[in-house]
Structure formats: C-alpha cells, structure tokens
Amino acid sequence: MLATIVGHAGYIGSHLAQLLAGRGDDVFLPERNDPRLFGQKLGTVFYCAGLTADFRARPFDTVEAHVTLLARLLKEADFERLIYLSSTRLYDSLGGIRASEDLALRLNPDNPRHLYDFSKGLGENLCVTTSAGKASVARLSCIFGGSGCRDGFIAELIAKTLGHQEITLESSPHFTRDYLHVDEAAQLILAIAERGSHPIYNVARGENTPNSQLFEIVSRLTGCAIKTTSTAHVDAPTIDVTRIREEFGFSATPIEHHLAQDIATLRRTTLCF
C-alpha cells in the first residue's frame, strides 16, 4: 500500500506509521505545510491531524486542522482513499443513549465546547459529501495505551500511581467512558481503509468502563490505593459497534489485559506516561 499520514507525529498517526512500516508499506510522512501533498500521488491518506485538549485555547488552529487542510486535500490532492479521524465525543450531547453511526447529532453554537464538535462534524460532512465515495470517517472513542502515550485520563492515572502508595483524584468513580487500546484502534483504521464500505464507522470497544473499575484494576496492578473527592454521575452514551463487529469481525480484548501489559512495559523501561 502507498500511504500518506497527515499528522504522523501525533499519538494515533505515529502508531499507524509504525504499523504500516512494519508491514513493508510505502509510507509518506509529510511535514506541516508540505507542498508535496499537492504534487504527487498519495495513495491512501490517513488524516490524523487535530487538536483535542487545547482546542478552546486555539480555536483557529482547530478549524485549520480539522477542516481547512482537509478541504484542500479533498479538492486538489491525488489520492485513492482517505480516512478521516473523528471522535465519538460528537455523541456526548445526546446523553445515555446507544449511539450508532446513523444517529443525528445535537450541536449548539452557543456552547464553547462544541467548537470541537462542529469542526469535526464539518470535516466529516466534507468527506462524505464531496469525495465521491473515496473517503470514510473513523469516529474514535477514548484511545489509550502503547508507547509514547502521556495524555488522556488513563495515561495520567497510571503516571500518578506508579511509585506511590496512595493518591487522591478530583474525579468520580461513577464517570464512565468507552476505552479502546491504540493497537486495536490502529488495526480497525487499516481495516476501514482496505475493506470498509460505509461512510462512517464507530471505532470503539462498545461498552463503557466506569472509573471505579479502572481504579480497582490499576490499584491492583500498581499497588497504589486510589481515593476520589467527587461522587458526581454523568450519563454517557454507549457506542454501538455493530458495524465494525459485523464487517470486520471485531471483538475487543479485555481492558485489564492491555493495562497490565502497558504498566509492565513502563516499569521495565522506566518511562512514564
């Protein structure tokens, strides 16, 4: 496969680059504002550029990353296939429902948080409506684990527990999220690129894990007791993964398996998330 990874230095992009290189694929890793994006064949484009935690502080960079460059690629670049990485965060405003890819989203322009949602939604719309079927969207849940991961709730949780006997978090044991390991996410993204027939895919575990369960597992694996200061509860959507299960035969590995491997690796290498 000839592949181009836009955003190759990021968390997901770097894992895709390693996976493709390991298979022996021809991988083009353009730098920011690389003119070669519009002067050569790109093959399959994995569009991994984006902002997450700092999108509110950098609204214009967010739109540039999620929409502007994408629009130019769709219009001018020579590609065979394009996979746009989006997020299941687009379902958050819908509450505790079962969220399938065909569900109508609910966005509010008065909500600063929805800048992220609107920009990702517009990127999705451009892919679906202007690519003549060449582009698909991968809506990723909370991705965790693997080498180099220092951001995200699980990464920060592990970093705080290693080397400590007890920690206290400003969090609630009742919060829930859908967590998917980066290795499984990368394999699913490749499957969508090579065999996907739908415009949008949820890339997720398909079940929510409460903080209480995460805390119990991480505490047992690290020997660090975890206390919390909140008892708040928020209804989170459950991500429907029927499409990736039926089309690609996907079945998620238990989250404890990945946590155990990642914690063991960190201890061996003395690295920290």
Short mmCIF file of C-alpha atoms in Angstrom, two decimals:
data_model
loop_
_atom_site.label_atom_id
_atom_site.label_comp_id
_atom_site.label_asym_id
_atom_site.label_seq_id
_atom_site.Cartn_x
_atom_site.Cartn_y
_atom_site.Cartn_z
CA MET A 1 0.00 0.00 0.00
CA LEU A 2 1.08 3.54 -0.77
CA ALA A 3 0.01 5.52 2.30
CA THR A 4 0.20 9.14 3.42
CA ILE A 5 -0.21 10.07 7.08
CA VAL A 6 -1.21 13.65 7.77
CA GLY A 7 -0.42 14.25 11.43
CA HIS A 8 2.15 11.45 11.63
CA ALA A 9 3.86 12.94 14.69
CA GLY A 10 0.73 12.64 16.83
CA TYR A 11 -0.42 9.79 19.01
CA ILE A 12 -2.58 7.87 16.51
CA GLY A 13 -0.58 8.93 13.46
CA SER A 14 2.70 7.66 14.88
CA HIS A 15 1.16 4.28 15.71
CA LEU A 16 -0.25 3.98 12.20
CA ALA A 17 3.15 4.88 10.76
CA GLN A 18 4.81 2.11 12.77
CA LEU A 19 2.17 -0.41 11.81
CA LEU A 20 2.37 0.38 8.10
CA ALA A 21 6.17 0.46 8.07
CA GLY A 22 6.19 -2.91 9.83
CA ARG A 23 4.09 -4.36 7.04
CA GLY A 24 6.54 -3.03 4.44
CA ASP A 25 4.17 -0.42 3.01
CA ASP A 26 5.42 2.70 1.23
CA VAL A 27 4.64 5.45 3.74
CA PHE A 28 4.86 9.21 3.04
CA LEU A 29 5.10 11.31 6.20
CA PRO A 30 4.62 14.95 5.15
CA GLU A 31 5.63 17.76 7.48
CA ARG A 32 3.31 20.68 8.17
CA ASN A 33 2.64 22.79 5.05
CA ASP A 34 4.49 20.26 2.89
CA PRO A 35 3.82 21.25 -0.76
CA ARG A 36 4.31 17.65 -1.88
CA LEU A 37 0.79 16.88 -0.62
CA PHE A 38 -0.47 18.51 -3.81
CA GLY A 39 2.22 17.44 -6.26
CA GLN A 40 2.35 13.64 -6.11
CA LYS A 41 0.21 10.55 -5.73
CA LEU A 42 -0.75 10.00 -2.09
CA GLY A 43 -2.40 6.58 -2.24
CA THR A 44 -4.43 6.08 0.93
CA VAL A 45 -4.46 9.19 3.13
CA PHE A 46 -4.86 8.76 6.87
CA TYR A 47 -5.95 12.17 8.11
CA CYS A 48 -4.82 12.19 11.76
CA ALA A 49 -4.25 15.93 12.23
CA GLY A 50 -6.28 17.52 15.01
CA LEU A 51 -6.45 19.20 18.39
CA THR A 52 -8.07 17.75 21.49
CA ALA A 53 -7.27 19.09 24.94
CA ASP A 54 -6.31 22.61 23.83
CA PHE A 55 -8.97 23.27 21.20
CA ARG A 56 -10.65 26.02 23.23
CA ALA A 57 -7.44 27.99 23.58
CA ARG A 58 -6.63 27.56 19.88
CA PRO A 59 -9.94 27.83 18.01
CA PHE A 60 -8.50 28.92 14.68
CA ASP A 61 -5.81 26.24 14.72
CA THR A 62 -8.57 23.73 15.50
CA VAL A 63 -10.56 24.72 12.42
CA GLU A 64 -7.40 24.73 10.30
CA ALA A 65 -6.51 21.21 11.42
CA HIS A 66 -10.00 19.69 11.32
CA VAL A 67 -11.40 21.40 8.23
CA THR A 68 -9.25 23.79 6.18
CA LEU A 69 -6.39 21.50 5.19
CA LEU A 70 -8.80 18.60 4.76
CA ALA A 71 -10.95 20.65 2.37
CA ARG A 72 -7.96 21.46 0.21
CA LEU A 73 -6.87 17.82 0.13
CA LEU A 74 -10.32 16.67 -0.90
CA LYS A 75 -10.44 19.30 -3.63
CA GLU A 76 -6.90 19.25 -5.02
CA ALA A 77 -4.89 16.19 -3.90
CA ASP A 78 -4.36 12.98 -5.88
CA PHE A 79 -5.49 10.20 -3.51
CA GLU A 80 -7.22 6.84 -3.88
CA ARG A 81 -8.73 6.64 -0.40
CA LEU A 82 -8.95 8.95 2.62
CA ILE A 83 -9.70 8.02 6.23
CA TYR A 84 -10.63 11.00 8.43
CA LEU A 85 -10.17 10.50 12.16
CA SER A 86 -13.06 11.99 14.12
CA SER A 87 -14.41 11.29 17.60
CA THR A 88 -17.29 9.66 19.43
CA ARG A 89 -17.31 12.85 21.53
CA LEU A 90 -19.81 14.07 18.94
CA TYR A 91 -22.41 11.91 20.73
CA ASP A 92 -21.84 13.41 24.19
CA SER A 93 -24.73 15.90 23.98
CA LEU A 94 -27.19 13.06 23.43
CA GLY A 95 -26.92 11.65 26.96
CA GLY A 96 -27.05 7.99 27.93
CA ILE A 97 -28.26 6.56 24.64
CA ARG A 98 -26.90 3.84 22.37
CA ALA A 99 -25.05 5.81 19.70
CA SER A 100 -24.92 4.38 16.19
CA GLU A 101 -23.26 5.98 13.17
CA ASP A 102 -26.62 6.95 11.64
CA LEU A 103 -27.76 8.94 14.65
CA ALA A 104 -28.47 12.67 14.16
CA LEU A 105 -26.10 14.83 16.23
CA ARG A 106 -27.10 17.67 18.55
CA LEU A 107 -24.78 20.69 18.46
CA ASN A 108 -25.13 24.15 20.00
CA PRO A 109 -23.19 27.16 18.61
CA ASP A 110 -23.53 28.93 21.99
CA ASN A 111 -21.56 26.16 23.71
CA PRO A 112 -17.76 26.79 23.57
CA ARG A 113 -17.19 23.05 23.99
CA HIS A 114 -18.95 22.43 20.69
CA LEU A 115 -16.27 24.19 18.63
CA TYR A 116 -14.56 20.81 18.56
CA ASP A 117 -17.79 19.03 17.60
CA PHE A 118 -18.73 21.48 14.86
CA SER A 119 -15.27 21.39 13.27
CA LYS A 120 -15.10 17.59 13.32
CA GLY A 121 -18.67 17.40 12.06
CA LEU A 122 -17.87 19.70 9.15
CA GLY A 123 -14.82 17.63 8.30
CA GLU A 124 -16.99 14.52 8.32
CA ASN A 125 -19.56 16.19 6.08
CA LEU A 126 -16.93 17.18 3.53
CA CYS A 127 -15.58 13.64 3.42
CA VAL A 128 -19.00 12.05 2.99
CA THR A 129 -20.47 14.53 0.51
CA THR A 130 -17.55 15.60 -1.71
CA SER A 131 -15.26 12.57 -2.10
CA ALA A 132 -17.41 10.50 -4.46
CA GLY A 133 -17.20 7.60 -2.02
CA LYS A 134 -13.42 7.65 -1.65
CA ALA A 135 -13.43 8.89 1.96
CA SER A 136 -14.62 7.29 5.18
CA VAL A 137 -14.81 8.63 8.73
CA ALA A 138 -13.50 6.79 11.80
CA ARG A 139 -15.10 8.10 14.99
CA LEU A 140 -12.66 7.09 17.72
CA SER A 141 -13.60 6.61 21.36
CA CYS A 142 -11.09 7.28 24.19
CA ILE A 143 -7.89 5.72 22.88
CA PHE A 144 -5.25 4.69 25.41
CA GLY A 145 -2.02 2.79 25.85
CA GLY A 146 1.01 2.00 23.81
CA SER A 147 4.44 3.58 23.79
CA GLY A 148 4.61 7.35 23.92
CA CYS A 149 1.14 7.92 25.39
CA ARG A 150 1.31 10.65 28.02
CA ASP A 151 -2.09 12.29 27.63
CA GLY A 152 -5.58 11.14 28.49
CA PHE A 153 -7.25 10.03 31.69
CA ILE A 154 -5.80 6.52 31.83
CA ALA A 155 -2.27 7.67 30.99
CA GLU A 156 -2.37 10.35 33.68
CA LEU A 157 -3.89 7.91 36.17
CA ILE A 158 -1.08 5.40 35.70
CA ALA A 159 1.58 8.11 35.86
CA LYS A 160 0.23 9.27 39.22
CA THR A 161 0.04 5.79 40.73
CA LEU A 162 3.45 4.41 39.79
CA GLY A 163 5.83 4.76 42.71
CA HIS A 164 3.14 5.85 45.16
CA GLN A 165 1.24 4.03 47.88
CA GLU A 166 -1.85 6.25 47.76
CA ILE A 167 -3.24 9.09 45.63
CA THR A 168 -6.37 11.23 45.72
CA LEU A 169 -8.09 12.27 42.48
CA GLU A 170 -10.54 15.08 41.82
CA SER A 171 -12.77 12.66 39.96
CA SER A 172 -15.79 10.46 40.48
CA PRO A 173 -15.88 6.66 40.49
CA HIS A 174 -19.20 6.91 38.64
CA PHE A 175 -17.88 8.56 35.46
CA THR A 176 -17.85 6.16 32.51
CA ARG A 177 -16.17 6.17 29.12
CA ASP A 178 -15.57 3.82 26.21
CA TYR A 179 -11.84 2.99 26.18
CA LEU A 180 -10.11 1.28 23.25
CA HIS A 181 -6.44 0.38 23.11
CA VAL A 182 -4.40 2.13 20.43
CA ASP A 183 -3.25 -1.15 18.85
CA GLU A 184 -6.85 -2.25 18.29
CA ALA A 185 -7.79 1.21 17.03
CA ALA A 186 -4.95 1.22 14.50
CA GLN A 187 -5.90 -2.22 13.16
CA LEU A 188 -9.51 -1.10 12.75
CA ILE A 189 -8.48 2.09 10.93
CA LEU A 190 -6.47 -0.02 8.47
CA ALA A 191 -9.41 -2.39 8.00
CA ILE A 192 -11.68 0.56 7.20
CA ALA A 193 -9.15 1.83 4.66
CA GLU A 194 -8.75 -1.53 2.94
CA ARG A 195 -12.20 -3.09 3.20
CA GLY A 196 -14.63 -0.51 4.55
CA SER A 197 -17.85 0.03 2.60
CA HIS A 198 -19.63 2.58 4.83
CA PRO A 199 -19.04 6.33 5.07
CA ILE A 200 -18.82 6.44 8.90
CA TYR A 201 -17.58 3.92 11.47
CA ASN A 202 -17.56 3.95 15.25
CA VAL A 203 -14.12 2.75 16.35
CA ALA A 204 -14.72 1.82 19.98
CA ARG A 205 -14.93 -1.02 22.48
CA GLY A 206 -18.73 -0.94 22.53
CA GLU A 207 -19.12 -0.81 26.31
CA ASN A 208 -18.42 1.82 28.93
CA THR A 209 -15.94 1.27 31.73
CA PRO A 210 -16.69 3.12 34.98
CA ASN A 211 -13.87 4.86 36.82
CA SER A 212 -14.46 2.56 39.77
CA GLN A 213 -13.47 -0.43 37.64
CA LEU A 214 -10.40 1.37 36.24
CA PHE A 215 -9.32 2.37 39.74
CA GLU A 216 -9.67 -1.19 41.02
CA ILE A 217 -7.61 -2.65 38.17
CA VAL A 218 -4.87 0.00 38.24
CA SER A 219 -4.68 -0.13 42.04
CA ARG A 220 -4.27 -3.91 41.97
CA LEU A 221 -1.60 -3.75 39.25
CA THR A 222 0.42 -0.91 40.77
CA GLY A 223 -0.15 -1.40 44.50
CA CYS A 224 -1.33 2.18 44.85
CA ALA A 225 -4.61 2.95 46.66
CA ILE A 226 -6.84 5.42 44.78
CA LYS A 227 -9.23 7.76 46.55
CA THR A 228 -11.63 10.26 44.97
CA THR A 229 -13.17 13.58 46.02
CA SER A 230 -16.36 13.52 43.90
CA THR A 231 -19.48 11.39 43.69
CA ALA A 232 -20.91 13.05 40.57
CA HIS A 233 -22.58 10.99 37.87
CA VAL A 234 -22.96 11.85 34.16
CA ASP A 235 -24.88 9.73 31.67
CA ALA A 236 -22.52 8.88 28.83
CA PRO A 237 -23.63 7.35 25.54
CA THR A 238 -22.85 3.71 24.82
CA ILE A 239 -21.12 3.43 21.46
CA ASP A 240 -22.72 1.00 19.04
CA VAL A 241 -20.03 -1.14 17.38
CA THR A 242 -22.33 -3.40 15.38
CA ARG A 243 -20.85 -2.12 12.12
CA ILE A 244 -17.20 -2.95 12.88
CA ARG A 245 -18.18 -6.22 14.55
CA GLU A 246 -20.21 -7.45 11.56
CA GLU A 247 -17.95 -6.07 8.83
CA PHE A 248 -14.53 -6.82 10.32
CA GLY A 249 -15.26 -9.44 12.99
CA PHE A 250 -14.02 -7.11 15.71
CA SER A 251 -14.01 -8.21 19.34
CA ALA A 252 -12.20 -6.08 21.92
CA THR A 253 -9.58 -7.57 24.23
CA PRO A 254 -10.37 -7.12 27.95
CA ILE A 255 -9.13 -3.74 29.14
CA GLU A 256 -7.26 -5.30 32.08
CA HIS A 257 -5.05 -7.22 29.66
CA HIS A 258 -3.87 -4.01 28.00
CA LEU A 259 -3.44 -2.17 31.29
CA ALA A 260 -1.29 -4.97 32.67
CA GLN A 261 0.92 -5.01 29.57
CA ASP A 262 1.32 -1.24 29.45
CA ILE A 263 2.13 -0.92 33.16
CA ALA A 264 4.67 -3.76 32.92
CA THR A 265 6.32 -2.10 29.92
CA LEU A 266 6.56 1.22 31.73
CA ARG A 267 8.19 -0.42 34.70
CA ARG A 268 10.73 -2.24 32.53
CA THR A 269 11.69 0.83 30.54
CA THR A 270 11.36 3.33 33.43
CA LEU A 271 9.29 5.51 31.13
CA CYS A 272 6.28 7.45 32.36
CA PHE A 273 3.05 8.34 30.50
#
